[in-house]
Amino acid sequence: MCGIVGFVGNEQAAPIVLEGLSRLEYRGYDSTGVAVYAPEKGLQVRKAKGRLQVLSDQLHGGVDLPGTMAMGHTRWATHGVPSDVNSHPQVSTNGRFAVIHNGIVENYMEIKEFLMDHGVQFVSETDTEVVAQLLDYLYDGNLLETVEKMLHRIRGAYSFGIICADEPDKMVGVRKDSPLLLGYGEGFNFFASDVTAFIDRTREVSYLDTNEIAVVTREGIQVYNEYLEPVEKERHHVDWDISAAEKGGYAHFMLKEIMEQPEAIRKTISPRIQNGRVVLDDLHYEADYLNNLDKIYIIACGSSYHVGMAAKYSLEKLLRKPVEVALASEFRYCDPLVTDRTLAIVISQSGETIDTLTAMREAKRLGARVLSIVNVVGSTIARASDDVLYTWAGPEIAVATTKAYSTQLAVIDLLALNFAQTMGTIDQAEYDAILSDLQAIPDKLEQVLKQKDEIAYFASLYFNQSSIFFIGRHLDYAIGMEGSLKLKEISYIHSEAYAAGELKHGTISLIEDGTLVVALASYTPLFEKMISNVVEVKSRGAEVVGLTVDSHSEEMSKTADHIITVPDIHPMLLPSLNVVPMQLFAYYVALQRGCDIDKPRNLAKSVTVE
Ligand code: AGP
C-alpha cells in the first residue's frame, strides 16, 4: 500500500513530513514526494522515483521548503510504472490542487476521457492525476464542497490527501476503504495512512470511517460524512511501540498480511468486474487465438507454482485445453514442447525471480506468447511479458507469501472466466454462478479468519511433530502443497503434501502412532474417497485434522480427530478459502516454536540468484 502523511502547525512542515515518510518505508514503495504550501512560495511539489533518502538529500532534509503545511507520499505503483512523473503528489495543470492517494480509482479512465474532451492535458499514467484534474474542473471556490462533488463522481477503494493553493489554511483527508488516521496535537494536527508516521509527536488518534472527509487545520480537525454533515470522532490513545505500530498491532507482518487477504482480494477483483462481466484491463485475447491454442504452460516457483497447480484444474475444466504446470527451474532444461500456439502464463509475486524470468525468456524464444501475473508493478518479469495482469495485494513484507498467493488465485479465476466466455466454453448460468461466488470470497474469508483461535489451539497440540502430512485429492491436493510449504518454511518442521489416493503406493509406510495428517476434503465429488483415506491413515495410528466445507462437517467430525471448516463455495474457488486455515496453522506452529516468522532462516523474499 502507499503511505500518506500530512502535517499543519506552527513549525516548518517539510522536515516533519519527510520524517513521517521514513517511518512508512517498511511498507515498501518505489517513489516518494512532498507538497508544501508557503505564503511567499505558494504550493511547491518535489517528488522522485526511488528511495526517500534521495529526495530528502535533495531537499536538505526538507529545510529547503519553507511553509508550515505539507503532505507527503510513498508510492506502491498500481496504475503506471514507477517514474518521476507518476510519483505523488499529482498536481492539476494550473498547480491549484495537489493530491496524494492510496488505493485504486476504478473508473479513472472514463473520467480521464471526459476531462480530455474538455481540454485537460494529462502528464502521467496515474489514476491519481485524474482526481487532481477533476477537483480543479469542479472547483467553485469552496474546497470542501468541491471534494464532496468529486467523491460522488469516482468509484473505488482509496484514501486521499488534498491541498488547494486557493485555501492554504487547511488540508483535506478523505477515506473510502483504505485506512486514514487523524493525529491531534497542541497547535498542530496530522493525517496519515498509518500511526507510525506521527506516533513520535502525538498518540491521540481517531480513525476515519469510509466516506468520511476531514478538514485539518493547525487549530483543529473537523470531520464530515459524505453529505457534509459534521461527525464527532472518538479519540483513542495509542500505546504501541514503533515496531508494533508498523505491523498494525499484529505480532508479525505475516499475520497482518494473512488478515489483509479479504481486502487484497477485493482490491484485485473489484475493478475487473463491471456490469456482471469480467473485464481484464487492456488484455485482448481473440477467440480464434484461444481456440487455436495447443497448450497453456504455467511456469513459476514455490508458492506461485502451487497457484499453477490449482489453476490447472480450473483452466482445464473451463477451457478444455491442456494445461501443463512447470517448475521454472526445471522448465528451462527439459527441452519443453512449446510452439507459437502455446500460451505461457508466468506467475511471480516479486516479478524478479531469476528462475522464472529465465524460463519465461526461454518460452518466448520458443514462440510462446507470455502473460504474467505479478504483484510488483514495473518489475522485470512484468516488463518482459507480452501482457501482464497485476495482483493488487500491496507490498508483501513477510518472506512467506500469503495475500499475494491469494490474489494470484483470484486473478487466475478471473482469467478462466474471461477466456471461457471468449471461447464459448461456458454457459451463462455457470459463468454467473462462479462470478457471484468469486465476489463473495472476501466475506467468506472473513468467516474463515474468525477461526484463528481454534487453529492456534490445534497448533499448540502439534507444534512438536517431527513430520506432518497434507493429503488431498484434485484441488485439495494442490492446496495441500501450499499448506505444506508454509509449514516447512516458517516452522522448519518437515512436511509433505501427498495425493491421498497415492498413499497406499508407498508413503503410508511412514504413518505411525501419533503422526499428524491434515486431510483436505472440501472437493465434494471426492469427499467419500477422502473419508476412506482418513480411515486408512487413522487405522495406522495417525491423528487427523480434517479440513472440509460446512456441508460436510458432520460427516468429517465422525472420522477426524479435529475439524476445520470453510464456507461452501463453487468448487473452482475452494483453494481461496482452504489455504487460509493452513497459513494460520503454519503461523501458530512457528509461533509456538519461537521461529523468526517474518524472516525464516536461509530464505529471501525474492530469489534473484540461481
Ligand atoms: C513462498 O512463501 C516463498 N516465499 C517462495 O516459495 C516464493 O513463492 C517463490 O520464491 C516464488 O517467488 P515469486 O512469486 O516472487 O516469483
Coordinates of N, CA, C and O in Angstrom, one line a residue, residues 258-401:
I258 N -1.9 -12.0 6.4 CA -3.0 -13.1 6.4 C -4.3 -12.4 6.6 O -5.3 -12.7 5.9
M259 N -4.4 -11.5 7.6 CA -5.6 -10.8 7.9 C -6.1 -9.8 6.8 O -7.2 -9.5 6.7
E260 N -5.1 -9.4 6.0 CA -5.4 -8.4 5.0 C -6.0 -9.0 3.7 O -6.3 -8.4 2.7
Q261 N -6.0 -10.4 3.6 CA -6.4 -11.1 2.4 C -7.8 -10.7 1.9 O -7.9 -10.5 0.7
P262 N -8.8 -10.6 2.7 CA -10.1 -10.2 2.2 C -10.0 -8.9 1.4 O -10.5 -8.7 0.3
E263 N -9.3 -7.9 2.0 CA -9.2 -6.6 1.4 C -8.3 -6.6 0.1 O -8.7 -6.1 -0.9
A264 N -7.3 -7.4 0.2 CA -6.4 -7.5 -1.0 C -7.1 -8.2 -2.2 O -7.0 -7.7 -3.3
I265 N -8.0 -9.2 -1.9 CA -8.7 -9.8 -3.0 C -9.8 -8.9 -3.5 O -10.0 -8.7 -4.7
R266 N -10.4 -8.2 -2.6 CA -11.5 -7.2 -3.0 C -10.8 -6.2 -4.0 O -11.4 -5.9 -5.0
K267 N -9.7 -5.6 -3.6 CA -9.0 -4.6 -4.4 C -8.6 -5.2 -5.8 O -8.5 -4.5 -6.8
T268 N -8.2 -6.5 -5.8 CA -7.7 -7.1 -7.0 C -8.9 -7.4 -8.0 O -8.7 -7.3 -9.2
I269 N -10.0 -7.9 -7.5 CA -11.1 -8.3 -8.4 C -12.1 -7.2 -8.7 O -12.6 -7.1 -9.8
S270 N -12.4 -6.3 -7.8 CA -13.5 -5.4 -8.0 C -13.3 -4.5 -9.3 O -14.3 -4.4 -10.0
P271 N -12.2 -4.0 -9.5 CA -12.0 -3.1 -10.7 C -12.2 -3.9 -12.0 O -12.4 -3.4 -13.1
R272 N -12.2 -5.3 -11.9 CA -12.2 -6.1 -13.1 C -13.5 -6.8 -13.3 O -13.7 -7.7 -14.1
I273 N -14.5 -6.4 -12.5 CA -15.9 -7.0 -12.7 C -16.8 -5.8 -12.9 O -17.1 -5.0 -12.0
Q274 N -17.3 -5.6 -14.1 CA -18.1 -4.5 -14.4 C -19.4 -4.9 -15.1 O -19.4 -5.7 -16.0
N275 N -20.5 -4.5 -14.5 CA -21.9 -4.9 -15.1 C -22.0 -6.4 -15.2 O -22.4 -6.9 -16.3
G276 N -21.5 -7.2 -14.2 CA -21.7 -8.7 -14.3 C -20.7 -9.4 -15.2 O -21.0 -10.5 -15.5
R277 N -19.7 -8.7 -15.7 CA -18.7 -9.3 -16.6 C -17.3 -9.1 -16.1 O -17.0 -8.0 -15.5
V278 N -16.5 -10.0 -16.4 CA -15.1 -9.9 -16.1 C -14.4 -9.1 -17.3 O -14.5 -9.4 -18.4
V279 N -13.8 -8.0 -16.9 CA -13.1 -7.1 -17.8 C -11.6 -7.0 -17.4 O -11.3 -6.6 -16.3
L280 N -10.8 -7.6 -18.3 CA -9.4 -7.7 -17.8 C -8.5 -6.6 -18.4 O -7.8 -6.8 -19.4
D281 N -8.6 -5.4 -17.7 CA -7.7 -4.3 -18.0 C -7.7 -4.1 -19.5 O -8.7 -4.1 -20.2
D282 N -6.4 -4.1 -20.1 CA -6.4 -3.9 -21.5 C -5.9 -5.1 -22.2 O -5.2 -5.1 -23.2
L283 N -6.3 -6.3 -21.6 CA -6.0 -7.6 -22.3 C -6.9 -7.9 -23.4 O -8.2 -7.7 -23.2
H284 N -6.4 -8.3 -24.5 CA -7.4 -8.7 -25.6 C -6.9 -10.0 -26.2 O -6.0 -10.0 -27.1
Y285 N -7.5 -11.1 -25.8 CA -7.2 -12.4 -26.4 C -8.4 -12.8 -27.3 O -9.5 -12.9 -26.8
E286 N -8.1 -12.9 -28.6 CA -9.2 -13.2 -29.5 C -9.7 -14.7 -29.4 O -8.9 -15.5 -29.0
A287 N -10.9 -14.9 -29.7 CA -11.5 -16.3 -29.6 C -10.7 -17.2 -30.5 O -10.3 -18.3 -30.1
D288 N -10.3 -16.8 -31.7 CA -9.5 -17.6 -32.6 C -8.2 -18.0 -32.0 O -7.8 -19.2 -32.1
Y289 N -7.5 -17.0 -31.4 CA -6.2 -17.4 -30.8 C -6.4 -18.4 -29.7 O -5.7 -19.4 -29.7
L290 N -7.4 -18.2 -28.8 CA -7.6 -19.1 -27.7 C -8.0 -20.4 -28.1 O -7.5 -21.5 -27.7
N291 N -8.9 -20.5 -29.1 CA -9.4 -21.8 -29.5 C -8.4 -22.6 -30.3 O -8.4 -23.8 -30.4
N292 N -7.4 -21.8 -30.8 CA -6.3 -22.5 -31.6 C -5.1 -22.9 -30.7 O -4.1 -23.4 -31.2
L293 N -5.2 -22.6 -29.4 CA -4.0 -23.0 -28.5 C -3.8 -24.5 -28.5 O -4.8 -25.2 -28.5
D294 N -2.5 -24.8 -28.5 CA -2.2 -26.3 -28.4 C -2.0 -26.6 -26.9 O -2.0 -27.8 -26.5
K295 N -1.6 -25.6 -26.1 CA -1.3 -25.8 -24.7 C -1.2 -24.5 -24.0 O -0.9 -23.5 -24.5
I296 N -1.5 -24.6 -22.7 CA -1.2 -23.5 -21.8 C -0.1 -24.0 -20.8 O -0.3 -25.0 -20.2
Y297 N 1.0 -23.3 -20.8 CA 2.1 -23.7 -19.9 C 2.0 -22.7 -18.7 O 2.1 -21.5 -18.9
I298 N 1.9 -23.2 -17.5 CA 2.1 -22.3 -16.3 C 3.5 -22.5 -15.7 O 3.8 -23.7 -15.5
I299 N 4.2 -21.4 -15.6 CA 5.6 -21.5 -15.2 C 5.8 -20.6 -14.0 O 5.5 -19.5 -14.0
A300 N 6.4 -21.2 -12.9 CA 6.6 -20.4 -11.7 C 7.5 -21.2 -10.7 O 7.9 -22.3 -11.0
C301 N 7.7 -20.6 -9.5 CA 8.4 -21.3 -8.4 C 7.6 -21.2 -7.1 O 6.8 -20.3 -7.0
G302 N 7.9 -22.1 -6.2 CA 7.4 -22.0 -4.9 C 5.9 -21.9 -4.8 O 5.2 -22.6 -5.5
S303 N 5.5 -21.0 -4.0 CA 4.0 -20.8 -3.8 C 3.3 -20.4 -5.1 O 2.2 -20.8 -5.4
S304 N 4.0 -19.6 -5.9 CA 3.4 -19.3 -7.2 C 3.2 -20.5 -8.1 O 2.2 -20.6 -8.8
Y305 N 4.1 -21.5 -8.0 CA 3.9 -22.7 -8.7 C 2.7 -23.5 -8.1 O 1.9 -24.0 -8.9
H306 N 2.5 -23.4 -6.8 CA 1.3 -24.0 -6.2 C 0.0 -23.4 -6.8 O -1.0 -24.0 -6.9
V307 N 0.1 -22.1 -7.0 CA -1.1 -21.4 -7.6 C -1.4 -22.1 -9.0 O -2.5 -22.4 -9.4
G308 N -0.3 -22.4 -9.7 CA -0.4 -23.0 -11.0 C -1.0 -24.4 -10.9 O -1.8 -24.8 -11.8
M309 N -0.6 -25.1 -9.9 CA -1.2 -26.5 -9.7 C -2.7 -26.4 -9.5 O -3.5 -27.2 -10.0
A310 N -3.2 -25.4 -8.8 CA -4.6 -25.2 -8.6 C -5.3 -24.7 -9.9 O -6.4 -25.2 -10.3
A311 N -4.6 -23.8 -10.5 CA -5.1 -23.2 -11.8 C -5.3 -24.3 -12.8 O -6.3 -24.2 -13.6
K312 N -4.5 -25.3 -12.8 CA -4.6 -26.4 -13.9 C -6.0 -27.0 -13.9 O -6.7 -27.1 -14.9
Y313 N -6.5 -27.2 -12.7 CA -7.9 -27.9 -12.6 C -8.9 -26.9 -13.1 O -9.8 -27.3 -13.9
S314 N -8.8 -25.6 -12.8 CA -9.8 -24.7 -13.2 C -9.8 -24.4 -14.7 O -10.8 -24.5 -15.4
L315 N -8.6 -24.2 -15.2 CA -8.4 -23.8 -16.6 C -8.8 -25.0 -17.5 O -9.5 -24.8 -18.5
E316 N -8.4 -26.2 -17.1 CA -8.7 -27.4 -18.0 C -10.2 -27.6 -18.0 O -10.8 -27.9 -19.0
K317 N -10.8 -27.4 -16.8 CA -12.2 -27.7 -16.6 C -13.0 -26.7 -17.5 O -14.0 -27.1 -18.2
L318 N -12.7 -25.4 -17.5 CA -13.5 -24.4 -18.2 C -13.1 -24.3 -19.6 O -13.9 -24.0 -20.5
L319 N -11.8 -24.4 -20.0 CA -11.4 -24.1 -21.3 C -11.2 -25.4 -22.2 O -11.2 -25.3 -23.4
R320 N -11.2 -26.6 -21.5 CA -10.9 -27.8 -22.3 C -9.7 -27.7 -23.1 O -9.7 -28.1 -24.3
K321 N -8.6 -27.1 -22.6 CA -7.3 -27.1 -23.2 C -6.3 -27.7 -22.3 O -6.4 -27.5 -21.1
P322 N -5.3 -28.4 -22.8 CA -4.3 -29.0 -21.9 C -3.5 -27.9 -21.2 O -3.1 -26.9 -21.8
V323 N -3.4 -28.1 -19.9 CA -2.6 -27.1 -19.1 C -1.4 -27.9 -18.4 O -1.7 -28.9 -17.8
E324 N -0.2 -27.5 -18.7 CA 1.0 -28.1 -18.1 C 1.6 -27.1 -17.1 O 1.7 -25.9 -17.4
V325 N 1.8 -27.5 -15.9 CA 2.4 -26.7 -14.9 C 3.9 -27.1 -14.7 O 4.1 -28.3 -14.4
A326 N 4.8 -26.1 -14.8 CA 6.2 -26.5 -14.7 C 6.9 -25.6 -13.7 O 6.7 -24.4 -13.6
L327 N 7.8 -26.3 -12.9 CA 8.7 -25.5 -12.1 C 9.7 -24.8 -13.0 O 10.3 -25.4 -13.9
A328 N 9.8 -23.5 -12.8 CA 10.7 -22.7 -13.7 C 12.1 -23.3 -13.8 O 12.7 -23.4 -14.9
S329 N 12.6 -23.7 -12.7 CA 14.0 -24.3 -12.7 C 14.1 -25.6 -13.5 O 15.2 -25.9 -13.9
E330 N 13.0 -26.3 -13.7 CA 13.0 -27.5 -14.5 C 12.7 -27.2 -15.9 O 13.3 -27.7 -16.8
F331 N 11.8 -26.3 -16.1 CA 11.3 -26.0 -17.5 C 12.5 -25.6 -18.4 O 12.5 -26.1 -19.6
R332 N 13.4 -24.9 -17.9 CA 14.5 -24.4 -18.7 C 15.3 -25.5 -19.3 O 16.0 -25.4 -20.3
Y333 N 15.4 -26.7 -18.6 CA 16.3 -27.7 -19.0 C 15.6 -29.0 -19.6 O 16.2 -30.0 -19.8
C334 N 14.2 -28.9 -19.7 CA 13.5 -30.2 -20.1 C 13.2 -30.1 -21.6 O 12.3 -30.9 -22.1
D335 N 13.8 -29.2 -22.4 CA 13.5 -29.2 -23.8 C 12.0 -29.2 -24.0 O 11.4 -30.0 -24.7
P336 N 11.3 -28.2 -23.5 CA 9.9 -28.2 -23.5 C 9.2 -28.1 -24.8 O 9.8 -27.5 -25.8
L337 N 8.0 -28.7 -24.9 CA 7.3 -28.7 -26.2 C 6.5 -27.4 -26.2 O 5.4 -27.2 -25.6
V338 N 7.0 -26.4 -26.9 CA 6.4 -25.0 -27.0 C 6.3 -24.6 -28.4 O 7.3 -24.9 -29.2
T339 N 5.2 -24.1 -28.8 CA 5.0 -23.6 -30.2 C 4.4 -22.2 -30.2 O 4.1 -21.7 -29.1
D340 N 4.2 -21.6 -31.4 CA 3.6 -20.3 -31.4 C 2.1 -20.4 -31.1 O 1.4 -19.4 -31.1
R341 N 1.6 -21.6 -30.8 CA 0.2 -21.8 -30.4 C 0.1 -22.1 -28.9 O -0.9 -22.6 -28.4
T342 N 1.3 -21.8 -28.2 CA 1.3 -22.1 -26.7 C 1.2 -20.7 -26.0 O 1.9 -19.8 -26.4
L343 N 0.4 -20.7 -25.0 CA 0.3 -19.5 -24.1 C 1.0 -19.9 -22.8 O 0.7 -20.9 -22.2
A344 N 2.1 -19.1 -22.5 CA 2.8 -19.3 -21.2 C 2.3 -18.3 -20.2 O 2.3 -17.1 -20.4
I345 N 1.7 -18.8 -19.1 CA 1.3 -17.9 -18.0 C 2.4 -18.0 -16.9 O 2.6 -19.1 -16.4
V346 N 3.0 -16.9 -16.7 CA 4.1 -16.8 -15.7 C 3.7 -16.1 -14.5 O 3.1 -15.0 -14.5
I347 N 3.8 -16.8 -13.3 CA 3.3 -16.2 -12.1 C 4.4 -15.9 -11.1 O 5.3 -16.7 -10.9
S348 N 4.4 -14.7 -10.6 CA 5.5 -14.3 -9.7 C 5.1 -13.1 -8.8 O 4.7 -12.1 -9.4
Q349 N 5.2 -13.2 -7.6 CA 4.9 -12.1 -6.7 C 5.8 -10.9 -6.9 O 5.4 -9.8 -7.2
S350 N 7.1 -11.3 -6.8 CA 8.2 -10.2 -6.9 C 8.4 -9.7 -8.3 O 8.8 -8.6 -8.5
G351 N 8.1 -10.6 -9.3 CA 8.5 -10.2 -10.7 C 10.0 -10.2 -10.9 O 10.4 -9.7 -12.0
E352 N 10.7 -10.8 -10.0 CA 12.2 -10.7 -10.1 C 12.9 -12.1 -10.0 O 14.1 -12.2 -10.1
T353 N 12.1 -13.1 -9.7 CA 12.7 -14.5 -9.5 C 13.4 -14.9 -10.7 O 12.8 -15.1 -11.8
I354 N 14.7 -15.2 -10.6 CA 15.6 -15.4 -11.7 C 15.2 -16.7 -12.5 O 15.2 -16.7 -13.7
D355 N 14.8 -17.7 -11.7 CA 14.4 -19.0 -12.4 C 13.2 -18.7 -13.3 O 13.1 -19.2 -14.5
T356 N 12.3 -18.0 -12.8 CA 11.0 -17.7 -13.5 C 11.3 -16.8 -14.7 O 10.8 -17.0 -15.8
L357 N 12.1 -15.8 -14.5 CA 12.5 -14.8 -15.6 C 13.2 -15.6 -16.7 O 12.8 -15.4 -17.9
T358 N 14.1 -16.4 -16.4 CA 14.9 -17.1 -17.4 C 14.0 -18.1 -18.1 O 14.1 -18.2 -19.4
A359 N 13.1 -18.8 -17.4 CA 12.2 -19.8 -18.1 C 11.3 -19.0 -19.0 O 11.0 -19.5 -20.1
M360 N 10.8 -17.9 -18.6 CA 9.9 -17.1 -19.4 C 10.6 -16.7 -20.7 O 10.0 -16.8 -21.8
R361 N 11.9 -16.3 -20.6 CA 12.6 -15.9 -21.8 C 12.8 -17.1 -22.8 O 12.7 -17.0 -24.0
E362 N 13.0 -18.3 -22.2 CA 13.1 -19.5 -23.0 C 11.7 -19.8 -23.7 O 11.7 -20.1 -24.9
A363 N 10.7 -19.6 -23.0 CA 9.3 -19.9 -23.6 C 9.1 -18.9 -24.7 O 8.6 -19.3 -25.8
K364 N 9.5 -17.6 -24.5 CA 9.3 -16.6 -25.6 C 10.2 -17.0 -26.8 O 9.8 -16.9 -28.0
R365 N 11.4 -17.5 -26.5 CA 12.3 -17.8 -27.6 C 11.8 -19.0 -28.4 O 11.9 -19.0 -29.7
L366 N 11.0 -19.8 -27.8 CA 10.4 -21.0 -28.5 C 9.1 -20.6 -29.1 O 8.5 -21.5 -29.8
G367 N 8.7 -19.4 -29.0 CA 7.5 -18.9 -29.8 C 6.2 -18.7 -29.0 O 5.2 -18.3 -29.5
A368 N 6.3 -18.9 -27.7 CA 5.1 -18.8 -26.8 C 4.7 -17.3 -26.7 O 5.6 -16.4 -26.7
R369 N 3.5 -17.0 -26.5 CA 3.0 -15.7 -26.1 C 3.0 -15.7 -24.6 O 2.6 -16.7 -24.0
V370 N 3.5 -14.6 -23.9 CA 3.6 -14.7 -22.4 C 2.7 -13.7 -21.7 O 2.7 -12.5 -22.0
L371 N 1.9 -14.3 -20.8 CA 1.1 -13.4 -19.9 C 1.6 -13.6 -18.5 O 1.7 -14.8 -18.1
S372 N 2.0 -12.5 -17.9 CA 2.5 -12.7 -16.5 C 1.5 -12.2 -15.5 O 0.6 -11.3 -15.8
I373 N 1.5 -12.8 -14.3 CA 0.6 -12.4 -13.2 C 1.6 -12.0 -12.1 O 2.3 -12.9 -11.5
V374 N 1.7 -10.7 -11.8 CA 2.8 -10.2 -11.0 C 2.2 -9.2 -9.9 O 1.2 -8.5 -10.2
N375 N 2.9 -9.1 -8.8 CA 2.4 -8.1 -7.7 C 3.1 -6.8 -7.8 O 2.6 -5.8 -7.3
V376 N 4.4 -6.8 -8.3 CA 5.2 -5.6 -8.2 C 5.1 -4.9 -9.6 O 5.7 -5.5 -10.6
V377 N 4.5 -3.8 -9.6 CA 4.3 -3.1 -10.9 C 5.7 -2.6 -11.5 O 6.5 -2.1 -10.7
G378 N 5.8 -2.9 -12.8 CA 7.1 -2.4 -13.4 C 8.3 -3.3 -13.1 O 9.4 -3.0 -13.5
S379 N 8.0 -4.5 -12.5 CA 9.1 -5.4 -12.2 C 9.6 -6.1 -13.5 O 9.0 -6.0 -14.6
T380 N 10.8 -6.7 -13.5 CA 11.4 -7.2 -14.7 C 10.5 -8.2 -15.5 O 10.4 -8.0 -16.7
I381 N 9.9 -9.1 -14.8 CA 9.0 -10.1 -15.4 C 7.8 -9.4 -16.1 O 7.4 -9.6 -17.2
A382 N 7.3 -8.4 -15.3 CA 6.1 -7.7 -15.9 C 6.5 -7.0 -17.2 O 5.8 -7.0 -18.2
R383 N 7.7 -6.3 -17.1 CA 8.1 -5.5 -18.3 C 8.5 -6.4 -19.5 O 8.4 -6.0 -20.6
A384 N 8.9 -7.7 -19.2 CA 9.4 -8.5 -20.3 C 8.3 -9.4 -20.9 O 8.5 -10.1 -21.8
S385 N 7.1 -9.3 -20.3 CA 5.9 -10.1 -20.8 C 5.2 -9.4 -21.9 O 5.3 -8.2 -22.1
D386 N 4.5 -10.2 -22.7 CA 3.7 -9.6 -23.8 C 2.4 -8.9 -23.1 O 2.0 -7.9 -23.6
D387 N 1.9 -9.6 -22.1 CA 0.8 -9.0 -21.3 C 1.0 -9.2 -19.8 O 1.6 -10.2 -19.5
V388 N 0.5 -8.4 -19.0 CA 0.6 -8.6 -17.6 C -0.7 -8.2 -16.9 O -1.4 -7.3 -17.3
L389 N -1.1 -9.1 -15.9 CA -2.2 -8.8 -15.0 C -1.6 -8.6 -13.6 O -1.0 -9.6 -13.1
Y390 N -1.8 -7.5 -13.0 CA -1.3 -7.2 -11.7 C -2.2 -7.7 -10.6 O -3.4 -7.6 -10.7
T391 N -1.6 -8.3 -9.6 CA -2.4 -8.6 -8.3 C -2.2 -7.3 -7.5 O -1.0 -6.8 -7.4
W392 N -3.3 -6.7 -7.0 CA -3.2 -5.5 -6.2 C -3.2 -5.8 -4.7 O -4.1 -5.4 -4.0
A393 N -2.2 -6.7 -4.3 CA -2.2 -7.1 -2.9 C -1.5 -6.1 -2.0 O -1.5 -6.2 -0.8
G394 N -0.8 -5.1 -2.7 CA 0.1 -4.2 -1.9 C 1.4 -4.9 -1.6 O 1.6 -6.1 -1.9
P395 N 2.3 -4.1 -1.0 CA 3.6 -4.7 -0.7 C 3.5 -5.8 0.3 O 2.7 -5.7 1.3
E396 N 4.2 -6.9 0.1 CA 4.1 -8.1 1.0 C 5.5 -8.2 1.6 O 6.5 -8.4 1.0
I397 N 5.5 -8.0 3.0 CA 6.8 -7.8 3.7 C 7.3 -9.2 4.2 O 8.5 -9.5 4.0
A398 N 6.4 -10.0 4.7 CA 6.8 -11.3 5.2 C 7.4 -12.2 4.1 O 6.8 -12.2 3.0
V399 N 8.4 -12.9 4.4 CA 9.0 -13.8 3.3 C 8.0 -14.8 2.9 O 7.9 -15.1 1.7
A400 N 7.3 -15.4 3.8 CA 6.3 -16.4 3.4 C 5.1 -15.7 2.8 O 4.4 -14.9 3.5
T401 N 4.8 -16.0 1.6 CA 3.7 -15.3 0.9 C 2.3 -15.7 1.4 O 2.1 -16.9 1.6

